[in-house]
Amino acid sequence: MAQKISDFRKLSKKFLRNGTAILGIALLSFFIVIAIFAPFIAGENGDNPYQIPRVSWSSKPIAPTAEHPFGVIGGRDIFYGVIWGTRTAFQLGLIIASCAAVIGILIGSVSAYFGGWVDEVLMRIVDIFMSIPFLVAAIILTTILGKGLDKVMMALIVFGWMSTARLIRGNILQAREEQYVLAAKALGQKNFIIIVKHIIPNTIFPVVVQMSMRIGSYVITAAGLSFLGIGAEPGYADWGTILSYSRNWMTMLDQSWFAIVFPGTAMVLFVLAWNLVGDALRDIFDPRLRN
Amino acid sequence: MQNNTLLKVNNLVKYFPVKAGVFRKTIAQVKAVDDVSFEVKKGETVGLVGESGCGKTTAGMSILRLYEPTAGQIILDGKDTSYYFLSRRKAKKFLKKQYTEKFEKMKQKYSSEDQVIKNLNDEFNKQAAKDYFENPHKFIEKMMDMRIKGRSEFRRKAQMIFQDPYSSLNPRHRVKTIVGEGAKINELVENKDELKAMIEDILKKVGLSVDHMSRFPHEFSGGQRQRIGIARALILKPELIVCDEAVSALDVSIQAQILNLLNSLQKEFNLTFLFIAHDLAVVKHISDRVAVMYLGKIVEYTTKDQLFEKPLHPYTVALMSAIPNPDPENKSHRIILEGDVPSPINPPSGCPFHPRCPIAKDVCSKEVPQFKEIEEGHKVACLFPGKLKR
Ligand SMILES: Nc1ncnc2c1ncn2[C@@H]1O[C@H](COP(=O)(O)OP(=O)(O)OP(=O)(O)O)[C@@H](O)[C@H]1O
Ligand code: SF4
Ligand SMILES: [Mg+2]
């Protein structure tokens, strides 16, 4: 125990000396604070807070004012959308990434554990899913399922688990051949303990790192779908939805820049935060990189 | 069985199935180890040499049951351990085939129990037959009872040191976890303090220091990692250690250090080594006896002195000519073997060495040479032993 505590102290010290890791944590904390305090920062819209309040009936963009600090587009308050959109981004990223990871881990480990024809069949399914161009599949799926953020999430989960499955399968197959696994067997260790103590720790962490890196990219993809008009319902507090309003004003950026810059900046910083955190996690999980 | 025999391997076979197609049908077998028999005496070092891919690692791993052997008998310290790691059903089947059916068939052939015992060729099986005929049912039952207990006993007695100092240590575990694992599993200690003391003691014995306990493997050099691997095996106070090319991944100067360490540990703990190596040079320094392997079979087995003095198998002669000779006066010409090692999926007919043997005759591709004792303590599998001169 004492070892663990001193370890933790050493790690956190190292972590804090690492500039990019601090930046990542700071950014992520910033977003978390915004998500938690959204009602206090931007107010709450009646019975459906995830609907951006309509402040104007004209579709013309209104430049930032004191009342609407990020401006207005499509009659919607961008500030409200960006702030509440933080919650949406967390929901999207975390739910998609964790569901895709769970499915991927399950399929990958079943594939590796049973081997033989089970492995063969599952890996062919992975191949098929991977061969379908993602955007086309997502468009078709959302057309079938209908509009809405939940449908977008579903599409992203259905087409998002394959690389995790491959990663975990490869890792398990590799770990199983490692001589330290054979050594544990030679010492008389039980199979179950070998899996828990030797194989899982050496296979699961890369997946966690991958997951954190992908949370950001899922948010971008969801925004892309919203921008194409096959994502969230109009008026939903989502960064992609705000961007989609600017579609009609693309040629008049001088009048609509704020509809791109504010949600766009939020998105870029969100992706950056998760990537930096992913990097930091990798350093933490791998004792070889702790020097 | 002679009391001083620690390990006896009878007709060990290990095939790896080659599978293909959606239904994973077995289309061929890699005959990695094909009918290997030898014995190792207590306290000696037996070198197992042969080119890459001839099945040395597979033999070592099968003996330790890190691979499940396809067939064969592995006797450790006077006990048949072959069925220990099989499932109950498979173990029963093994015992039935190895003892019940074999002895009953022989009894019919020789018509008396005494004759059966007389006609068995090794001491272990003679004794087994004696016990079997006394009470067949009890004999099998007693062996089945020993199965589970036998497993941990076997694990304690037989350990392995691996080839790759990098892959053989879990990168996420500290030295003390790695070294202590065996002691914990086999309940050699009562509490944490005892465990710590034991780990410290063993680390010192392999030339590491107590400060190394809490470090991770990546903080060590190859030689030090190999010492950690030795400590991990040694903590169980094993009798037999299979060293699979334990030094071949290390620098030459470090190799000597590790070999010296193994040597002194052998004396201190009365260890028995099965030392796997791919060239005769390493084996020359440490072995008492040497087994030369080619394509899944042992082709020559004798004492080191006899082997180096008078190699009988052409393959051994060729391997020997590859050792650099420091004495310029005594220059023997190097015998270059033509071609590659054939595939163990489809070994050549007759003598498996015939496509590369410099003195092969027609008969060599037809007749399988028996592995037999040609002179006292010198076994060879060749139709023309000793004909190829250095
Ligand atoms: N798990 C496996 N599955 C299928 N074939 C295998 C497996 N392990 C080994 N083989 C094959 O069995 C043969 C013997 O391999 P083995 O590793 O025992 O050789 P080796 O003598 O130890 O060689 P090296 O000097 O390269 O370590 C080789 O042809 C190898 O390809
Ligand atoms: S049996 Fe024939 S081919 Fe085989 S080693 Fe002897 S001489 Fe060579
Ligand atoms: Mg090998």
XYZ file of C-alpha atoms and ligand atoms in Angstrom:
721
model
C 0.000 0.000 0.000
C 2.739 2.401 0.988
C 4.370 1.573 -2.301
C 1.179 2.388 -4.169
C 0.848 5.772 -2.443
C 4.423 6.793 -3.041
C 3.989 5.577 -6.593
C 0.959 7.731 -7.008
C 2.833 10.703 -5.650
C 5.734 10.093 -7.990
C 3.377 9.714 -10.906
C 1.369 12.800 -10.192
C 4.572 14.786 -9.772
C 5.794 13.588 -13.112
C 2.415 14.232 -14.594
C 2.455 17.809 -13.369
C 5.912 18.388 -14.763
C 4.631 17.350 -18.167
C 3.283 20.504 -19.792
C 1.010 18.958 -22.377
C -0.569 16.678 -19.800
C -1.400 19.700 -17.640
C -2.866 21.486 -20.630
C -5.015 18.452 -21.424
C -6.269 18.111 -17.869
C -6.895 21.857 -17.608
C -8.868 21.943 -20.844
C -10.897 18.903 -19.931
C -11.652 20.296 -16.456
C -12.712 23.527 -18.094
C -15.206 21.675 -20.278
C -16.449 19.609 -17.350
C -17.077 22.771 -15.313
C -18.970 24.331 -18.207
C -21.056 21.202 -18.679
C -21.934 21.018 -14.995
C -22.740 24.708 -14.595
C -24.435 25.190 -17.962
C -27.753 26.310 -16.394
C -25.937 29.013 -14.417
C -23.817 30.169 -17.304
C -26.382 30.270 -20.065
C -29.679 29.836 -18.256
C -32.138 27.030 -18.798
C -34.731 26.849 -21.520
C -38.015 25.902 -19.890
C -39.010 22.274 -20.064
C -36.480 21.247 -22.739
C -33.100 22.713 -21.866
C -31.447 20.968 -24.823
C -33.501 23.071 -27.201
C -31.743 26.330 -28.003
C -34.171 29.154 -27.268
C -35.425 31.075 -30.259
C -34.546 34.742 -29.830
C -35.488 36.015 -33.250
C -37.824 35.005 -36.022
C -35.566 36.272 -38.725
C -33.103 33.789 -40.183
C -30.532 36.531 -40.656
C -27.429 36.182 -38.454
C -27.093 38.745 -35.676
C -23.535 39.678 -34.686
C -22.486 39.270 -31.042
C -24.036 41.765 -28.642
C -23.984 42.065 -24.877
C -27.230 40.126 -24.699
C -26.101 37.406 -27.117
C -22.327 37.311 -26.651
C -21.721 34.729 -29.422
C -24.331 36.146 -31.739
C -27.476 34.620 -33.171
C -28.006 32.403 -36.214
C -31.191 30.904 -37.555
C -32.869 32.794 -34.750
C -30.992 30.729 -32.142
C -28.698 32.024 -29.418
C -25.225 30.639 -30.210
C -23.914 31.189 -26.681
C -26.634 28.971 -25.244
C -25.968 26.371 -27.928
C -22.221 26.275 -27.308
C -22.565 26.060 -23.539
C -25.282 23.384 -23.492
C -23.614 21.754 -26.477
C -20.754 20.883 -24.107
C -23.096 18.504 -22.320
C -24.156 17.047 -25.648
C -20.530 16.588 -26.652
C -19.748 14.680 -23.441
C -22.833 12.514 -23.874
C -22.005 11.766 -27.482
C -18.336 11.066 -26.923
C -18.609 9.048 -23.717
C -21.606 6.957 -24.718
C -20.349 6.163 -28.205
C -16.796 5.468 -27.096
C -17.783 3.273 -24.170
C -20.438 1.319 -26.078
C -18.120 0.800 -29.033
C -15.326 -0.211 -26.653
C -17.512 -2.715 -24.792
C -18.701 -4.305 -28.032
C -15.180 -4.299 -29.440
C -13.628 -5.783 -26.297
C -16.299 -8.471 -26.146
C -15.988 -9.497 -29.767
C -12.207 -9.182 -29.816
C -11.655 -11.256 -26.714
C -14.189 -13.920 -27.685
C -12.433 -14.115 -31.027
C -9.005 -14.468 -29.461
C -10.091 -16.800 -26.683
C -11.987 -19.328 -28.760
C -9.951 -19.040 -31.930
C -10.798 -21.477 -34.722
C -13.957 -20.892 -36.714
C -15.421 -18.465 -34.130
C -12.438 -16.214 -34.708
C -12.697 -16.677 -38.432
C -16.382 -15.727 -38.582
C -16.057 -12.730 -36.259
C -13.047 -11.359 -38.109
C -14.864 -11.679 -41.449
C -17.735 -9.668 -39.929
C -15.214 -7.049 -38.834
C -13.840 -6.961 -42.380
C -17.302 -6.472 -43.834
C -18.106 -3.630 -41.446
C -14.779 -1.997 -42.160
C -15.194 -2.235 -45.905
C -18.398 -0.158 -45.880
C -17.528 3.536 -46.265
C -18.463 4.965 -42.930
C -20.192 8.110 -44.106
C -22.371 6.236 -46.584
C -23.337 3.725 -43.920
C -24.144 6.451 -41.411
C -26.277 8.310 -43.958
C -28.187 5.161 -44.835
C -28.633 4.191 -41.204
C -29.885 7.606 -40.111
C -32.211 7.679 -43.084
C -33.677 4.350 -42.006
C -33.776 5.143 -38.295
C -34.793 8.753 -38.692
C -33.316 12.019 -37.499
C -32.065 12.671 -34.017
C -28.938 12.560 -31.952
C -29.719 9.130 -30.512
C -29.836 7.727 -34.055
C -26.486 9.333 -34.814
C -25.030 7.722 -31.721
C -26.414 4.376 -32.735
C -24.886 4.672 -36.191
C -21.526 5.644 -34.744
C -21.575 2.733 -32.298
C -22.569 0.228 -34.971
C -19.671 1.361 -37.140
C -17.227 2.223 -34.397
C -16.369 -1.017 -32.594
C -14.276 -2.823 -35.195
C -10.886 -1.290 -34.591
C -11.197 -1.955 -30.855
C -12.090 -5.570 -31.595
C -9.020 -5.928 -33.775
C -6.794 -4.170 -31.274
C -7.836 -6.304 -28.319
C -7.733 -9.535 -30.301
C -4.249 -8.808 -31.567
C -3.103 -7.808 -28.102
C -4.461 -10.946 -26.481
C -2.989 -13.225 -29.132
C 0.330 -11.505 -28.697
C 0.235 -11.561 -24.900
C -0.645 -15.247 -24.904
C 2.587 -16.049 -26.710
C 4.685 -13.886 -24.419
C 7.201 -15.859 -22.474
C 6.087 -14.316 -19.188
C 2.693 -15.971 -19.668
C 4.425 -19.312 -20.221
C 6.600 -18.602 -17.215
C 3.534 -18.024 -15.052
C 2.126 -21.305 -16.308
C 5.386 -23.042 -15.462
C 5.200 -21.631 -11.930
C 1.810 -23.305 -11.583
C -0.366 -20.206 -11.853
C -4.053 -20.867 -12.556
C -5.354 -19.951 -16.001
C -7.871 -17.495 -14.617
C -5.237 -15.642 -12.611
C -2.932 -15.594 -15.631
C -5.675 -13.847 -17.586
C -6.374 -11.352 -14.807
C -2.797 -10.629 -13.769
C -0.813 -11.031 -16.946
C -2.994 -10.827 -20.024
C -5.665 -8.206 -19.255
C -3.309 -5.536 -17.859
C -1.186 -5.840 -20.959
C -4.108 -5.651 -23.364
C -6.790 -3.408 -21.898
C -4.837 -0.194 -21.348
C -4.137 0.455 -25.014
C -7.888 0.181 -25.523
C -8.572 2.741 -22.796
C -6.044 5.085 -24.377
C -7.566 4.535 -27.799
C -11.003 5.176 -26.350
C -10.052 8.505 -24.850
C -8.391 9.597 -28.083
C -11.518 8.752 -30.020
C -14.017 10.575 -27.828
C -13.019 13.801 -29.524
C -13.154 12.391 -33.002
C -16.663 10.984 -32.457
C -17.842 14.472 -31.574
C -16.367 15.793 -34.821
C -18.016 13.038 -36.855
C -21.380 13.617 -35.187
C -20.993 17.321 -35.949
C -20.194 16.445 -39.536
C -23.414 14.455 -39.789
C -25.365 17.309 -38.234
C -23.748 19.694 -40.689
C -24.932 17.475 -43.539
C -28.412 17.700 -42.066
C -28.673 14.087 -41.015
C -27.769 14.581 -37.374
C -29.584 16.248 -34.534
C -32.983 17.909 -34.884
C -32.849 21.598 -35.807
C -32.430 23.752 -32.754
C -30.799 21.039 -30.645
C -28.045 22.299 -28.378
C -25.208 20.698 -30.284
C -22.094 22.235 -31.820
C -22.711 20.543 -35.158
C -26.253 21.851 -35.325
C -25.098 25.431 -34.889
C -22.541 24.886 -37.623
C -25.262 23.547 -39.898
C -27.145 26.857 -39.608
C -24.151 28.612 -41.098
C -24.367 26.470 -44.207
C -26.591 29.008 -45.947
C -24.273 31.891 -45.055
C -21.029 30.348 -46.228
C -20.552 32.975 -48.926
C -21.133 35.778 -46.446
C -18.630 34.928 -43.761
C -18.329 38.556 -42.713
C -21.905 38.297 -41.469
C -21.829 34.768 -40.071
C -18.258 34.088 -38.861
C -19.376 33.792 -35.224
C -21.575 30.799 -36.061
C -18.457 28.958 -37.191
C -15.762 30.343 -34.942
C -17.408 29.752 -31.533
C -18.686 26.190 -31.915
C -15.653 25.390 -34.080
C -13.223 26.548 -31.386
C -15.125 24.553 -28.786
C -14.832 21.455 -30.939
C -11.143 21.850 -31.646
C -10.339 22.403 -27.982
C -12.501 19.423 -26.981
C -10.669 17.123 -29.369
C -7.335 18.513 -28.233
C -8.230 17.954 -24.577
C -9.059 14.280 -25.091
C -5.995 13.667 -27.189
C -3.687 15.184 -24.614
C -5.405 13.219 -21.875
C -5.050 10.063 -23.984
C -1.339 10.725 -24.329
C -1.008 11.280 -20.618
C -2.936 8.073 -19.876
C -0.579 6.157 -22.095
C 2.360 7.420 -20.072
C 0.653 6.505 -16.829
C -0.335 3.018 -17.882
C 2.995 2.019 -19.324
C 5.708 1.591 -16.722
C 8.269 1.596 -19.511
C 7.496 5.227 -20.252
C 7.722 6.347 -16.642
C 11.252 7.509 -16.218
C 14.741 -47.236 -12.273
C 18.194 -46.179 -11.210
C 17.974 -43.876 -8.267
C 20.163 -41.267 -9.806
C 17.956 -40.625 -12.813
C 15.940 -37.435 -12.406
C 14.211 -37.125 -15.756
C 13.327 -39.846 -18.170
C 11.607 -39.061 -21.434
C 10.177 -41.996 -23.371
C 9.033 -41.620 -26.974
C 7.998 -37.992 -26.635
C 5.971 -36.747 -29.608
C 4.626 -33.265 -30.233
C 2.774 -32.454 -33.440
C 1.247 -29.075 -34.154
C -1.794 -29.332 -36.389
C -1.817 -27.072 -39.443
C -5.336 -25.807 -39.956
C -6.889 -24.146 -42.943
C -10.204 -23.106 -44.377
C -13.298 -21.672 -42.766
C -13.883 -24.855 -40.794
C -10.301 -25.000 -39.602
C -9.737 -28.492 -40.786
C -6.415 -30.071 -39.942
C -4.623 -30.461 -43.245
C -1.172 -31.444 -41.984
C 0.965 -31.883 -38.893
C 4.168 -30.080 -37.983
C 6.201 -32.910 -36.524
C 8.187 -30.661 -34.211
C 9.228 -33.465 -31.854
C 8.991 -36.976 -33.184
C 9.778 -39.862 -30.891
C 12.421 -38.496 -28.581
C 13.801 -40.554 -25.691
C 16.588 -39.687 -23.290
C 17.350 -39.469 -19.631
C 18.996 -36.952 -17.369
C 20.806 -37.918 -14.195
C 20.516 -35.974 -10.960
C 22.942 -33.076 -10.769
C 24.189 -33.277 -14.337
C 23.828 -30.889 -17.235
C 22.564 -32.271 -20.486
C 23.003 -30.101 -23.530
C 20.362 -30.291 -26.244
C 21.732 -28.908 -29.491
C 20.541 -28.563 -33.039
C 19.885 -25.999 -35.736
C 17.053 -23.505 -35.486
C 13.653 -25.137 -35.929
C 14.702 -28.673 -35.078
C 12.306 -28.795 -32.129
C 14.457 -28.045 -29.093
C 12.128 -25.474 -27.576
C 9.120 -27.630 -28.323
C 10.790 -30.569 -26.589
C 11.597 -28.452 -23.520
C 8.124 -26.958 -23.347
C 6.474 -30.343 -23.798
C 8.528 -31.822 -20.990
C 7.345 -28.979 -18.741
C 3.812 -29.334 -20.117
C 3.700 -25.768 -21.346
C 2.600 -27.572 -24.478
C 0.463 -30.669 -24.191
C 2.516 -33.504 -25.693
C 0.899 -35.557 -28.429
C 2.291 -38.758 -26.954
C 5.037 -40.058 -24.747
C 5.993 -40.668 -21.163
C 7.696 -38.105 -18.937
C 9.046 -39.554 -15.738
C 10.361 -37.171 -13.115
C 12.000 -38.421 -9.960
C 10.618 -41.917 -10.387
C 7.032 -40.846 -11.012
C 5.162 -40.949 -14.270
C 3.961 -37.363 -14.639
C 2.615 -37.719 -18.175
C -1.046 -37.656 -17.186
C -0.866 -35.005 -14.430
C -1.898 -32.107 -16.623
C -4.514 -33.941 -18.647
C -8.216 -33.736 -17.940
C -9.629 -36.583 -15.857
C -11.004 -38.341 -18.891
C -7.818 -38.018 -20.913
C -5.703 -39.068 -17.950
C -7.721 -42.251 -17.544
C -7.359 -42.957 -21.227
C -3.620 -42.400 -21.029
C -3.177 -44.757 -18.085
C -5.298 -47.416 -19.752
C -3.234 -47.275 -22.903
C 0.151 -46.884 -21.245
C -0.293 -49.525 -18.570
C -3.438 -51.675 -18.606
C -3.579 -52.444 -22.313
C 0.160 -52.667 -22.770
C 0.739 -55.011 -19.858
C -2.272 -57.205 -20.630
C -1.202 -57.565 -24.234
C 2.310 -58.483 -23.189
C 0.958 -60.941 -20.665
C -0.899 -62.750 -23.429
C 2.198 -62.785 -25.571
C 4.645 -63.955 -22.927
C 2.092 -65.950 -20.960
C 3.596 -65.111 -17.566
C 3.816 -61.963 -15.530
C 7.463 -62.534 -14.718
C 8.268 -62.775 -18.390
C 6.537 -59.481 -19.050
C 8.620 -57.769 -16.399
C 11.763 -59.319 -17.779
C 10.990 -58.162 -21.297
C 10.324 -54.564 -20.423
C 13.367 -52.509 -21.220
C 13.443 -49.827 -18.596
C 13.572 -49.944 -14.853
C 10.638 -47.652 -14.340
C 8.249 -49.702 -16.408
C 9.545 -52.959 -14.879
C 8.623 -51.661 -11.434
C 5.294 -50.361 -12.766
C 4.485 -53.784 -14.196
C 5.329 -55.414 -10.890
C 2.998 -53.064 -9.034
C 0.369 -53.417 -11.696
C 0.196 -57.188 -11.600
C -0.028 -57.149 -7.828
C -3.323 -55.274 -8.007
C -4.268 -53.775 -11.376
C -7.262 -51.853 -10.124
C -5.475 -50.320 -7.186
C -2.466 -49.437 -9.316
C -4.531 -47.266 -11.671
C -6.616 -45.801 -8.869
C -3.535 -44.779 -6.931
C -2.114 -43.035 -9.962
C -5.342 -41.148 -10.574
C -5.368 -40.010 -6.955
C -1.937 -38.511 -7.394
C -2.919 -36.445 -10.396
C -3.869 -33.070 -8.900
C -1.340 -33.150 -6.072
C 1.245 -34.218 -8.594
C 0.710 -31.050 -10.618
C 1.961 -28.634 -7.998
C 4.725 -31.012 -7.024
C 5.827 -31.133 -10.646
C 5.682 -27.348 -11.001
C 7.838 -26.993 -7.929
C 10.397 -29.512 -9.116
C 10.739 -28.506 -12.758
C 11.276 -24.938 -13.892
C 12.313 -23.085 -16.991
C 14.592 -20.204 -17.883
C 13.515 -18.564 -21.085
C 15.431 -17.419 -24.106
C 14.232 -13.865 -24.477
C 15.152 -11.632 -21.539
C 12.653 -9.064 -22.799
C 9.523 -11.084 -23.355
C 10.068 -13.347 -20.366
C 9.319 -10.699 -17.724
C 5.929 -9.016 -17.434
C 6.679 -5.323 -18.106
C 4.009 -4.223 -15.637
C 5.291 -6.155 -12.666
C 8.007 -5.167 -10.244
C 10.958 -7.449 -9.663
C 9.573 -8.556 -6.300
C 6.229 -9.485 -7.858
C 7.941 -11.412 -10.626
C 10.310 -13.259 -8.337
C 7.746 -13.796 -5.577
C 4.996 -15.166 -7.822
C 6.110 -18.785 -7.558
C 6.496 -18.655 -3.794
C 2.995 -17.264 -3.407
C 1.357 -19.741 -5.775
C 2.988 -22.712 -4.140
C 2.432 -21.341 -0.638
C 6.062 -21.531 0.348
C 5.665 -18.616 2.747
C 3.242 -17.791 5.539
C 3.272 -14.015 5.441
C 4.599 -10.936 3.691
C 7.726 -10.627 5.804
C 8.718 -14.172 5.015
C 8.074 -13.585 1.356
C 10.188 -10.450 1.391
C 13.030 -12.201 3.148
C 12.848 -15.044 0.666
C 12.917 -12.711 -2.333
C 15.836 -10.741 -0.895
C 17.741 -13.918 -0.285
C 17.214 -15.248 -3.777
C 18.063 -11.905 -5.406
C 21.382 -11.902 -3.614
C 22.033 -15.448 -4.752
C 21.648 -14.482 -8.394
C 23.829 -11.418 -8.010
C 21.187 -8.702 -7.790
C 20.737 -6.354 -4.884
C 17.883 -5.652 -2.520
C 17.402 -2.170 -4.005
C 16.283 -3.818 -7.203
C 13.123 -5.199 -5.593
C 10.793 -2.359 -6.492
C 12.049 -1.690 -9.976
C 10.457 -2.611 -13.251
C 12.084 -4.939 -15.795
C 12.775 -2.170 -18.308
C 15.208 -0.608 -15.872
C 17.580 -3.546 -16.269
C 20.051 -4.759 -18.863
C 19.610 -8.069 -20.689
C 21.974 -9.910 -18.370
C 20.279 -8.559 -15.255
C 16.882 -9.500 -16.638
C 18.111 -13.007 -17.194
C 19.193 -13.045 -13.536
C 15.660 -12.033 -12.564
C 14.325 -14.921 -14.649
C 16.742 -17.268 -12.898
C 15.615 -15.976 -9.500
C 11.967 -16.516 -10.454
C 12.672 -20.170 -11.230
C 15.047 -20.688 -8.335
C 12.700 -19.492 -5.600
C 10.795 -22.778 -5.867
C 13.995 -24.712 -5.110
C 13.467 -26.813 -8.223
C 15.451 -29.909 -9.094
C 15.282 -29.685 -12.849
C 15.718 -26.460 -14.792
C 15.218 -26.333 -18.532
C 17.346 -23.475 -19.866
C 16.099 -22.589 -23.320
C 18.978 -20.748 -24.984
C 19.303 -18.854 -21.737
C 22.339 -16.909 -22.904
C 22.058 -16.706 -26.661
C 20.389 -13.277 -26.619
C 23.212 -11.773 -24.540
C 26.583 -10.207 -25.344
C 29.464 -12.651 -25.270
C 31.002 -11.193 -22.105
C 27.629 -11.323 -20.333
C 27.082 -14.885 -21.573
C 30.112 -16.023 -19.606
C 28.847 -14.318 -16.461
C 25.449 -15.975 -16.675
C 26.981 -19.365 -17.445
C 29.242 -19.008 -14.418
C 26.267 -18.058 -12.293
C 24.324 -21.102 -13.461
C 27.349 -23.224 -12.737
C 27.722 -22.026 -9.172
C 23.977 -22.251 -8.537
C 24.047 -25.807 -9.802
C 26.641 -26.705 -7.184
C 24.887 -24.830 -4.398
C 21.402 -26.194 -5.026
C 22.323 -29.495 -6.631
C 20.412 -28.521 -9.759
C 19.964 -30.581 -12.874
C 19.996 -28.705 -16.160
C 18.589 -29.480 -19.545
C 20.499 -26.872 -21.463
C 19.146 -26.015 -24.887
C 21.520 -24.324 -27.328
C 21.865 -24.031 -31.065
C 25.589 -24.487 -31.272
C 28.055 -26.814 -29.682
C 30.378 -24.051 -28.501
C 28.215 -23.034 -25.531
C 27.356 -26.612 -24.678
C 31.014 -27.586 -24.631
C 31.644 -25.516 -21.524
C 28.862 -26.647 -19.305
C 27.455 -30.005 -20.332
C 28.197 -33.407 -18.940
C 26.278 -35.092 -21.702
C 25.002 -33.863 -25.023
C 21.986 -34.784 -27.132
C 22.125 -33.694 -30.761
C 18.760 -33.083 -32.354
C 17.834 -32.952 -36.001
C 14.327 -32.466 -37.391
C 12.446 -33.532 -34.283
C 14.652 -36.498 -33.454
C 17.702 -37.085 -31.309
C 20.434 -38.391 -33.598
C 23.264 -38.764 -31.114
C 23.461 -38.889 -27.329
C 26.559 -39.418 -25.260
C 28.951 -37.834 -22.797
C 30.483 -34.552 -23.820
C 33.992 -35.956 -23.844
C 33.054 -38.857 -26.029
C 31.098 -36.636 -28.369
C 33.949 -34.215 -28.922
C 36.504 -36.980 -29.131
C 34.643 -39.289 -31.409
C 31.447 -37.938 -32.945
C 29.643 -40.733 -34.750
C 26.751 -39.043 -36.522
C 27.608 -37.061 -39.687
C 25.375 -34.227 -38.494
C 27.345 -33.932 -35.259
C 30.596 -33.936 -37.217
C 29.285 -31.118 -39.378
C 28.148 -29.068 -36.365
C 31.536 -29.582 -34.780
C 33.393 -28.372 -37.812
C 31.451 -25.124 -37.488
C 33.000 -24.317 -34.108
C 35.822 -21.837 -34.704
C 39.093 -23.510 -33.876
C 41.588 -21.277 -32.058
C 44.490 -23.629 -32.718
C 45.955 -22.928 -36.182
C 48.028 -26.123 -36.154
C 45.027 -28.292 -35.750
C 42.936 -26.970 -38.589
C 40.101 -29.219 -39.542
C 38.244 -28.314 -42.684
C 34.765 -27.030 -42.311
C 31.969 -29.243 -43.530
C 29.321 -27.092 -45.142
C 25.880 -28.639 -45.076
C 24.042 -28.230 -48.345
C 20.522 -26.880 -48.416
C 18.156 -25.929 -45.619
C 16.595 -27.977 -42.882
C 13.653 -29.765 -44.555
C 10.136 -28.927 -43.386
C 9.020 -30.862 -40.314
C 5.606 -31.119 -41.980
C 7.022 -33.484 -44.586
C 10.232 -34.976 -43.269
C 12.365 -36.930 -45.785
C 11.916 -40.673 -45.979
C 14.402 -43.045 -44.407
C 17.057 -41.140 -42.497
C 15.751 -37.585 -42.116
C 19.296 -36.277 -42.621
C 19.914 -38.018 -45.951
C 19.264 -35.036 -48.295
C 22.086 -33.115 -46.602
C 24.365 -35.880 -45.454
C 27.790 -35.811 -47.175
C 28.090 -39.609 -47.028
C 24.502 -40.621 -47.745
C 24.044 -43.854 -49.719
C 20.953 -45.066 -51.546
C 19.869 -47.139 -48.604
C 19.708 -44.027 -46.411
C 16.614 -42.741 -48.178
C 14.829 -46.052 -47.644
C 15.776 -47.409 -44.283
C 15.082 -45.550 -41.040
C 18.175 -45.795 -38.837
C 17.366 -46.932 -35.308
C 18.549 -44.858 -32.364
C 20.699 -47.432 -30.632
C 23.685 -47.844 -28.385
C 26.765 -48.365 -30.516
C 29.260 -48.349 -27.713
C 28.887 -48.080 -23.951
C 26.810 -44.941 -23.281
C 26.901 -43.725 -26.852
C 23.668 -43.793 -28.829
C 23.454 -42.889 -32.498
C 20.794 -42.992 -35.197
C 22.830 -43.568 -38.371
C 23.359 -46.476 -40.739
C 27.044 -45.639 -41.171
C 28.128 -44.229 -37.807
C 31.613 -42.796 -37.627
C 32.181 -42.961 -41.363
C 32.352 -39.208 -41.862
C 35.715 -38.026 -40.601
C 36.589 -34.562 -39.495
N 2.977 -23.211 -31.678
C 3.392 -23.763 -32.837
N 2.534 -24.023 -33.836
C 2.955 -24.588 -34.998
N 4.228 -24.912 -35.258
C 5.144 -24.670 -34.315
C 4.779 -24.077 -33.043
N 5.903 -23.944 -32.302
C 6.908 -24.425 -33.060
N 6.464 -24.865 -34.261
C 7.276 -25.473 -35.334
O 7.928 -26.591 -34.789
C 9.279 -26.660 -35.250
C 10.210 -26.672 -34.081
O 10.202 -25.420 -33.445
P 11.032 -25.092 -32.145
O 10.696 -23.709 -31.734
O 10.838 -26.146 -31.148
O 12.519 -25.145 -32.694
P 13.862 -24.769 -31.971
O 14.754 -25.929 -32.160
O 13.613 -24.323 -30.590
O 14.396 -23.592 -32.850
P 15.123 -22.233 -32.439
O 16.578 -22.517 -32.384
O 14.766 -21.322 -33.564
O 14.551 -21.776 -31.140
C 9.480 -25.487 -36.184
O 9.325 -25.937 -37.494
C 8.364 -24.547 -35.811
O 7.957 -23.829 -36.943
S 21.856 -42.865 -42.066
Fe 22.839 -42.330 -43.969
S 22.031 -40.322 -44.425
Fe 21.560 -40.727 -42.329
S 23.210 -39.793 -41.253
Fe 23.757 -41.905 -41.504
S 24.920 -41.927 -43.390
Fe 23.900 -39.973 -43.355
Mg 13.901 -22.425 -29.591
